[in-house]
Short mmCIF file of C-alpha atoms in Angstrom, two decimals:
data_model
loop_
_atom_site.label_atom_id
_atom_site.label_comp_id
_atom_site.label_asym_id
_atom_site.label_seq_id
_atom_site.Cartn_x
_atom_site.Cartn_y
_atom_site.Cartn_z
CA MET A 464 -0.28 0.56 0.13
CA LEU A 465 1.94 3.73 -1.02
CA PRO A 466 2.16 5.65 1.84
CA LYS A 467 -0.24 8.70 1.96
CA ILE A 468 1.40 12.35 1.73
CA THR A 469 -1.24 13.09 4.58
CA ILE A 470 -0.86 17.62 4.24
CA PRO A 471 -1.94 19.77 7.34
CA GLU A 472 -2.49 23.25 7.72
CA PRO A 473 0.72 25.55 7.67
CA ILE A 474 0.03 28.03 11.42
CA ILE A 475 0.09 31.34 9.32
CA GLU A 476 0.25 34.13 11.63
CA ILE A 477 -1.05 37.46 9.52
CA GLY A 478 2.07 39.95 9.65
CA ARG A 479 0.55 43.68 10.41
CA ILE A 480 1.79 46.44 10.03
CA HIS A 481 0.80 50.01 11.75
CA PHE A 482 0.67 53.25 10.75
CA PRO A 483 -1.11 55.38 13.20
CA ALA A 484 0.48 58.04 11.04
CA PHE A 485 -2.30 57.14 8.37
CA GLU A 486 -5.12 59.75 8.72
CA LYS A 487 -2.60 63.18 9.66
CA LEU A 488 -0.60 62.39 6.80
CA LYS A 489 -3.42 61.84 4.07
CA GLU A 490 -4.53 64.80 5.70
CA ASP A 491 -1.41 67.83 4.96
CA ALA A 492 -1.18 65.54 1.97
CA ASP A 493 -5.11 66.67 1.17
CA LYS A 494 -4.38 70.25 2.15
CA LEU A 495 -0.64 69.87 0.03
CA ALA A 496 -1.99 68.87 -2.65
CA ASP A 497 -4.79 71.21 -2.93
CA HIS A 498 -2.52 74.25 -1.95
CA ILE A 499 -0.19 72.83 -5.32
CA LYS A 500 -2.94 73.77 -7.25
CA ASN A 501 -3.73 76.18 -6.03
CA ILE A 502 -0.81 78.06 -7.17
CA GLU A 503 -0.08 80.46 -10.07
CA VAL A 504 3.47 79.50 -11.17
CA THR A 505 4.74 82.51 -12.94
CA GLU A 506 8.69 83.93 -13.34
CA ASP A 507 8.68 86.09 -10.27
CA ASN A 508 8.18 82.54 -8.11
CA ILE A 509 9.30 79.93 -10.56
CA LYS A 510 12.04 79.67 -8.60
CA THR A 511 10.06 78.73 -4.39
CA SER A 512 7.54 76.51 -7.11
CA LYS A 513 10.39 74.18 -7.88
CA LYS A 514 11.42 73.90 -4.09
CA LEU A 515 8.58 73.36 -3.27
CA LEU A 516 7.58 70.56 -5.47
CA ALA A 517 11.11 68.95 -5.28
CA ALA A 518 10.80 69.32 -0.46
CA VAL A 519 7.79 67.64 -1.54
CA ASN A 520 8.69 65.19 -4.13
CA LYS A 521 11.17 63.15 -1.64
CA GLU A 522 8.76 63.33 1.58
CA VAL A 523 7.32 61.57 -1.50
CA LYS A 524 9.71 59.52 -2.21
CA GLU A 525 10.94 58.19 1.03
CA LEU A 526 7.71 57.19 2.10
CA GLU A 527 7.48 55.00 -1.35
CA THR A 528 10.99 53.70 -0.30
CA LYS A 529 9.43 52.35 3.21
CA ARG A 530 6.57 51.04 1.49
CA ILE A 531 8.84 48.70 -0.89
CA GLY A 532 11.04 48.23 2.09
CA ILE A 533 8.29 46.75 4.21
CA LYS A 534 6.62 45.44 1.29
CA LYS A 535 9.64 42.61 1.08
CA ASP A 536 10.22 41.87 4.72
CA MET A 537 6.67 41.01 4.90
CA MET A 538 6.79 38.60 2.12
CA ILE A 539 9.91 37.46 3.38
CA PRO A 540 8.16 34.52 5.26
CA TYR A 541 6.25 34.21 2.45
CA VAL A 542 9.25 33.38 0.04
CA ALA A 543 10.54 30.01 2.58
CA PHE A 544 7.19 28.56 3.05
CA GLU A 545 7.26 28.30 -0.72
CA ALA A 546 10.70 27.23 -1.36
CA GLN A 547 9.19 24.44 0.97
CA VAL A 548 6.21 23.67 -0.71
CA LYS A 549 7.81 23.53 -3.70
CA GLU A 550 10.75 21.22 -3.56
CA ILE A 551 7.59 18.55 -2.06
CA VAL A 552 6.20 18.92 -5.61
CA SER A 553 8.86 18.70 -7.04
CA ILE A 554 10.22 15.76 -4.45
CA VAL A 555 6.51 14.28 -6.08
CA LYS A 556 6.36 14.58 -9.15
CA VAL A 557 9.50 12.87 -10.52
CA ALA A 558 8.56 9.64 -8.51
CA ASP A 559 4.69 9.91 -10.42
CA GLU A 560 7.26 10.87 -13.74
CA HIS A 561 8.61 7.75 -13.11
CA VAL A 562 5.99 5.26 -12.18
CA ARG A 563 4.19 7.07 -16.04
CA GLN A 564 7.09 5.85 -17.20
CA GLN A 565 7.20 1.98 -16.47
CA VAL A 566 3.41 2.27 -17.59
CA LYS A 567 3.60 2.97 -20.78
CA GLN A 568 6.29 1.12 -21.30
CA LEU A 569 3.99 -1.77 -19.64
CA GLU A 570 1.27 -0.83 -22.09
CA GLU A 571 3.92 -0.82 -24.90
CA ASP A 572 5.04 -4.15 -24.18
CA GLU A 573 1.97 -5.49 -24.05
CA ARG A 574 0.17 -4.28 -28.09
CA GLU A 575 3.56 -4.88 -28.20
CA GLU A 576 2.85 -8.69 -27.98
CA LYS A 577 -0.99 -8.43 -28.93
CA LYS A 578 0.59 -7.42 -32.39
CA SER A 579 2.33 -10.37 -32.82
CA LEU A 580 -0.45 -12.38 -31.68
CA ILE A 581 -1.93 -11.42 -34.18
CA LYS A 582 -0.13 -11.44 -37.39
CA VAL A 583 -0.31 -15.22 -36.40
CA LEU A 584 -3.93 -15.17 -36.79
CA PHE A 585 -3.38 -13.53 -39.60
CA GLU A 586 -0.89 -15.63 -41.04
CA LYS A 587 -3.09 -18.65 -40.31
CA ARG A 588 -5.95 -17.12 -42.54
CA ILE A 589 -4.23 -15.71 -45.81
CA LYS A 590 -2.51 -18.54 -46.37
CA GLN A 591 -6.01 -19.90 -46.78
CA TYR A 592 -6.54 -17.70 -50.35
CA ASP A 593 -5.06 -17.20 -53.58
CA PHE A 594 -4.28 -13.65 -52.99
CA LYS A 595 -2.83 -15.19 -49.80
CA ASN A 596 0.54 -12.86 -52.39
CA LEU A 597 -0.34 -10.19 -52.99
CA PHE A 598 -1.02 -8.89 -49.55
CA THR A 599 0.48 -8.38 -45.99
CA PHE A 600 0.09 -7.79 -42.71
CA ASP A 601 0.15 -4.17 -42.80
CA ASP A 602 -2.28 -4.02 -45.28
CA PHE A 603 -5.40 -5.39 -42.74
CA LEU A 604 -3.43 -3.22 -38.89
CA ASP A 605 -5.02 -0.88 -37.58
CA ASN A 606 -4.14 0.71 -34.50
CA SER A 607 -6.98 0.41 -32.82
CA TYR A 608 -6.94 -3.49 -32.74
CA LEU A 609 -3.64 -2.87 -30.82
CA ASN A 610 -6.07 -1.46 -28.10
CA LYS A 611 -7.20 -3.33 -24.70
CA SER A 612 -11.42 -3.01 -25.30
CA MET A 613 -11.18 -4.68 -29.02
CA SER A 614 -10.65 -8.74 -28.42
CA MET A 615 -8.86 -11.21 -29.27
CA ASN A 616 -12.02 -12.41 -30.58
CA LYS A 617 -13.61 -9.60 -32.25
CA VAL A 618 -10.48 -9.70 -33.97
CA GLU A 619 -9.99 -12.52 -35.44
CA THR A 620 -13.51 -10.72 -36.11
CA GLU A 621 -13.03 -8.41 -38.14
CA LEU A 622 -10.08 -10.09 -40.66
CA VAL A 623 -12.37 -12.45 -41.08
CA GLU A 624 -14.77 -9.97 -42.87
CA TRP A 625 -11.51 -8.02 -44.48
CA LEU A 626 -10.98 -11.77 -46.33
CA THR A 627 -14.13 -12.06 -47.23
CA ARG A 628 -14.14 -8.51 -48.96
CA ILE A 629 -11.56 -9.54 -50.61
CA GLU A 630 -11.84 -12.84 -51.78
CA ALA A 631 -14.71 -11.41 -53.21
CA ASP A 632 -14.14 -8.18 -54.40
CA MET A 633 -11.11 -10.75 -56.36
CA THR A 634 -14.32 -12.36 -57.86
CA VAL A 635 -15.51 -9.70 -59.51
CA ILE A 636 -11.80 -7.88 -60.64
CA ASP A 637 -11.20 -11.17 -62.64
CA THR A 638 -14.86 -10.47 -64.48
CA LEU A 639 -14.04 -6.87 -65.82
CA ALA A 640 -10.94 -5.91 -68.53
CA TYR A 641 -8.38 -4.85 -67.70
CA ARG A 642 -8.65 -6.29 -64.48
CA THR A 643 -4.42 -6.59 -63.90
CA GLU A 644 -4.64 -3.34 -63.79
CA ILE A 645 -7.44 -3.23 -61.21
CA LEU A 646 -6.20 -5.66 -59.72
CA ALA A 647 -2.77 -2.93 -58.55
CA GLU A 648 -5.16 -0.16 -57.91
CA TYR A 649 -7.18 -2.34 -55.71
CA VAL A 650 -3.33 -4.43 -53.83
CA GLU A 651 -2.90 0.00 -53.29
CA LYS A 652 -6.19 0.95 -52.74
CA GLN A 653 -8.16 -1.31 -51.39
CA HIS A 654 -10.91 0.35 -52.65
CA LEU A 655 -12.78 -1.82 -55.26
CA ALA A 656 -15.31 1.35 -56.76
CA LEU A 657 -12.17 3.77 -56.22
CA ALA A 658 -9.22 1.26 -58.60
CA ILE A 659 -11.99 0.74 -60.81
CA GLN A 660 -12.62 4.51 -61.77
CA VAL A 661 -9.08 4.71 -61.55
CA VAL A 662 -8.48 2.34 -64.64
CA THR A 663 -11.20 3.38 -67.06
CA GLN A 664 -9.72 7.45 -66.34
CA ARG A 665 -6.68 5.99 -67.18
CA TYR A 666 -7.65 4.53 -70.57
CA GLU A 667 -10.30 7.62 -71.38
CA LYS A 668 -7.68 9.64 -71.49
CA LYS A 669 -5.49 7.19 -73.77
CA ARG A 670 -8.53 6.98 -76.51
CA ALA A 671 -8.24 10.47 -76.62
CA VAL A 672 -4.77 11.32 -76.88
CA GLU A 673 -4.64 8.54 -79.80
CA GLN A 674 -7.85 10.24 -81.58
CA VAL A 675 -6.12 13.40 -81.35
CA ILE A 676 -2.49 11.89 -83.10
CA LYS A 677 -4.69 9.95 -86.08
CA GLY A 678 -6.53 12.94 -86.91
CA THR A 679 -9.97 12.29 -85.59
CA GLY A 680 -10.34 13.77 -82.40
CA GLU A 681 -10.80 17.80 -81.52
CA ARG A 682 -7.76 19.99 -82.16
CA PRO A 683 -7.07 23.25 -80.71
CA GLU A 684 -8.41 26.16 -82.17
CA PRO A 685 -4.04 27.40 -83.73
CA LEU A 686 -3.36 31.48 -82.52
CA GLN A 687 -5.41 33.89 -85.04
CA GLN A 688 -3.48 37.48 -85.69
CA TYR A 689 -6.25 40.92 -86.36
CA ILE A 690 -4.77 43.26 -88.11
CA TYR A 691 -6.30 46.66 -87.78
CA THR A 692 -5.36 49.82 -89.54
CA ILE A 693 -6.96 52.97 -87.19
CA SER A 694 -4.99 56.19 -88.55
CA ASN A 695 -6.65 58.73 -86.13
CA LYS A 696 -4.51 58.85 -83.78
CA LYS A 697 -7.00 60.46 -81.09
CA ASP A 698 -8.26 56.94 -81.99
CA ALA A 699 -5.61 55.33 -81.69
CA LYS A 700 -5.34 55.90 -78.48
CA MET A 701 -8.72 55.95 -76.92
CA ILE A 702 -8.11 52.20 -78.52
CA GLU A 703 -5.07 51.38 -76.15
CA MET A 704 -6.58 52.36 -73.38
CA PHE A 705 -10.17 50.20 -73.62
CA MET A 706 -8.44 47.79 -74.46
CA GLU A 707 -5.27 47.97 -70.97
CA GLN A 708 -9.31 48.49 -69.04
CA ASN A 709 -10.55 45.31 -70.12
CA GLN A 710 -6.22 43.04 -69.61
CA ILE A 711 -7.10 43.05 -73.97
CA LYS A 712 -3.22 41.60 -75.12
CA TYR A 713 -2.35 43.42 -77.62
CA GLU A 714 0.56 45.06 -80.04
CA LYS A 715 1.55 47.82 -80.92
CA VAL A 716 2.93 47.83 -85.06
CA ALA A 717 4.67 51.50 -85.57
CA LYS A 718 4.83 52.43 -89.33
#
């Protein structure tokens, strides 16, 4: 039985920061802000205004510095606690990955063992058929057959159905014209209708080419050229503009 990790509640001592001067400082800050906003800066008081702003900013900066320092001090216990938790998580994760790899390898070994059993069954069954040399084990095998959910009885049923279908298709192919080529396509695709379609289209293209070569088929129309003579320069420009706008190819021959 695996040991269980019992996680007790961490003991948390909530830190408190006493800032009794807050209300007084806030009141002073409000007054100072109102005073600064009401100052009309002129050439006569510009230096005094700059000194006032510098003094105020210095005090604000000191207050911010204290805040940042206090925050760092308050975070020290949390950072230490975080590091401890991460160390524990890391230990468990390493062990978890070790077990996962073993489980994965075991499952892969089981799939390979089942694959070997299916191959033995395949070779035993297919040798009873005339087409035994045309198809390989990989032509039949589907990855789903290696899953635990697929029993060997179910795989054998799938194999019998596959062999029966192949045998029936082979019988049909034997009655067709161009059966050798159709059979070659069928062995590759394992789809009778598709194999017939591919070979039929191949011969249709071949007949079309032969008709063209013999002169009985349609030939592509020869390239024709049309020449127009326009004597008016303005009309010629309009014609050129029309052809360019309509993407009509033309060649200008100057005389």
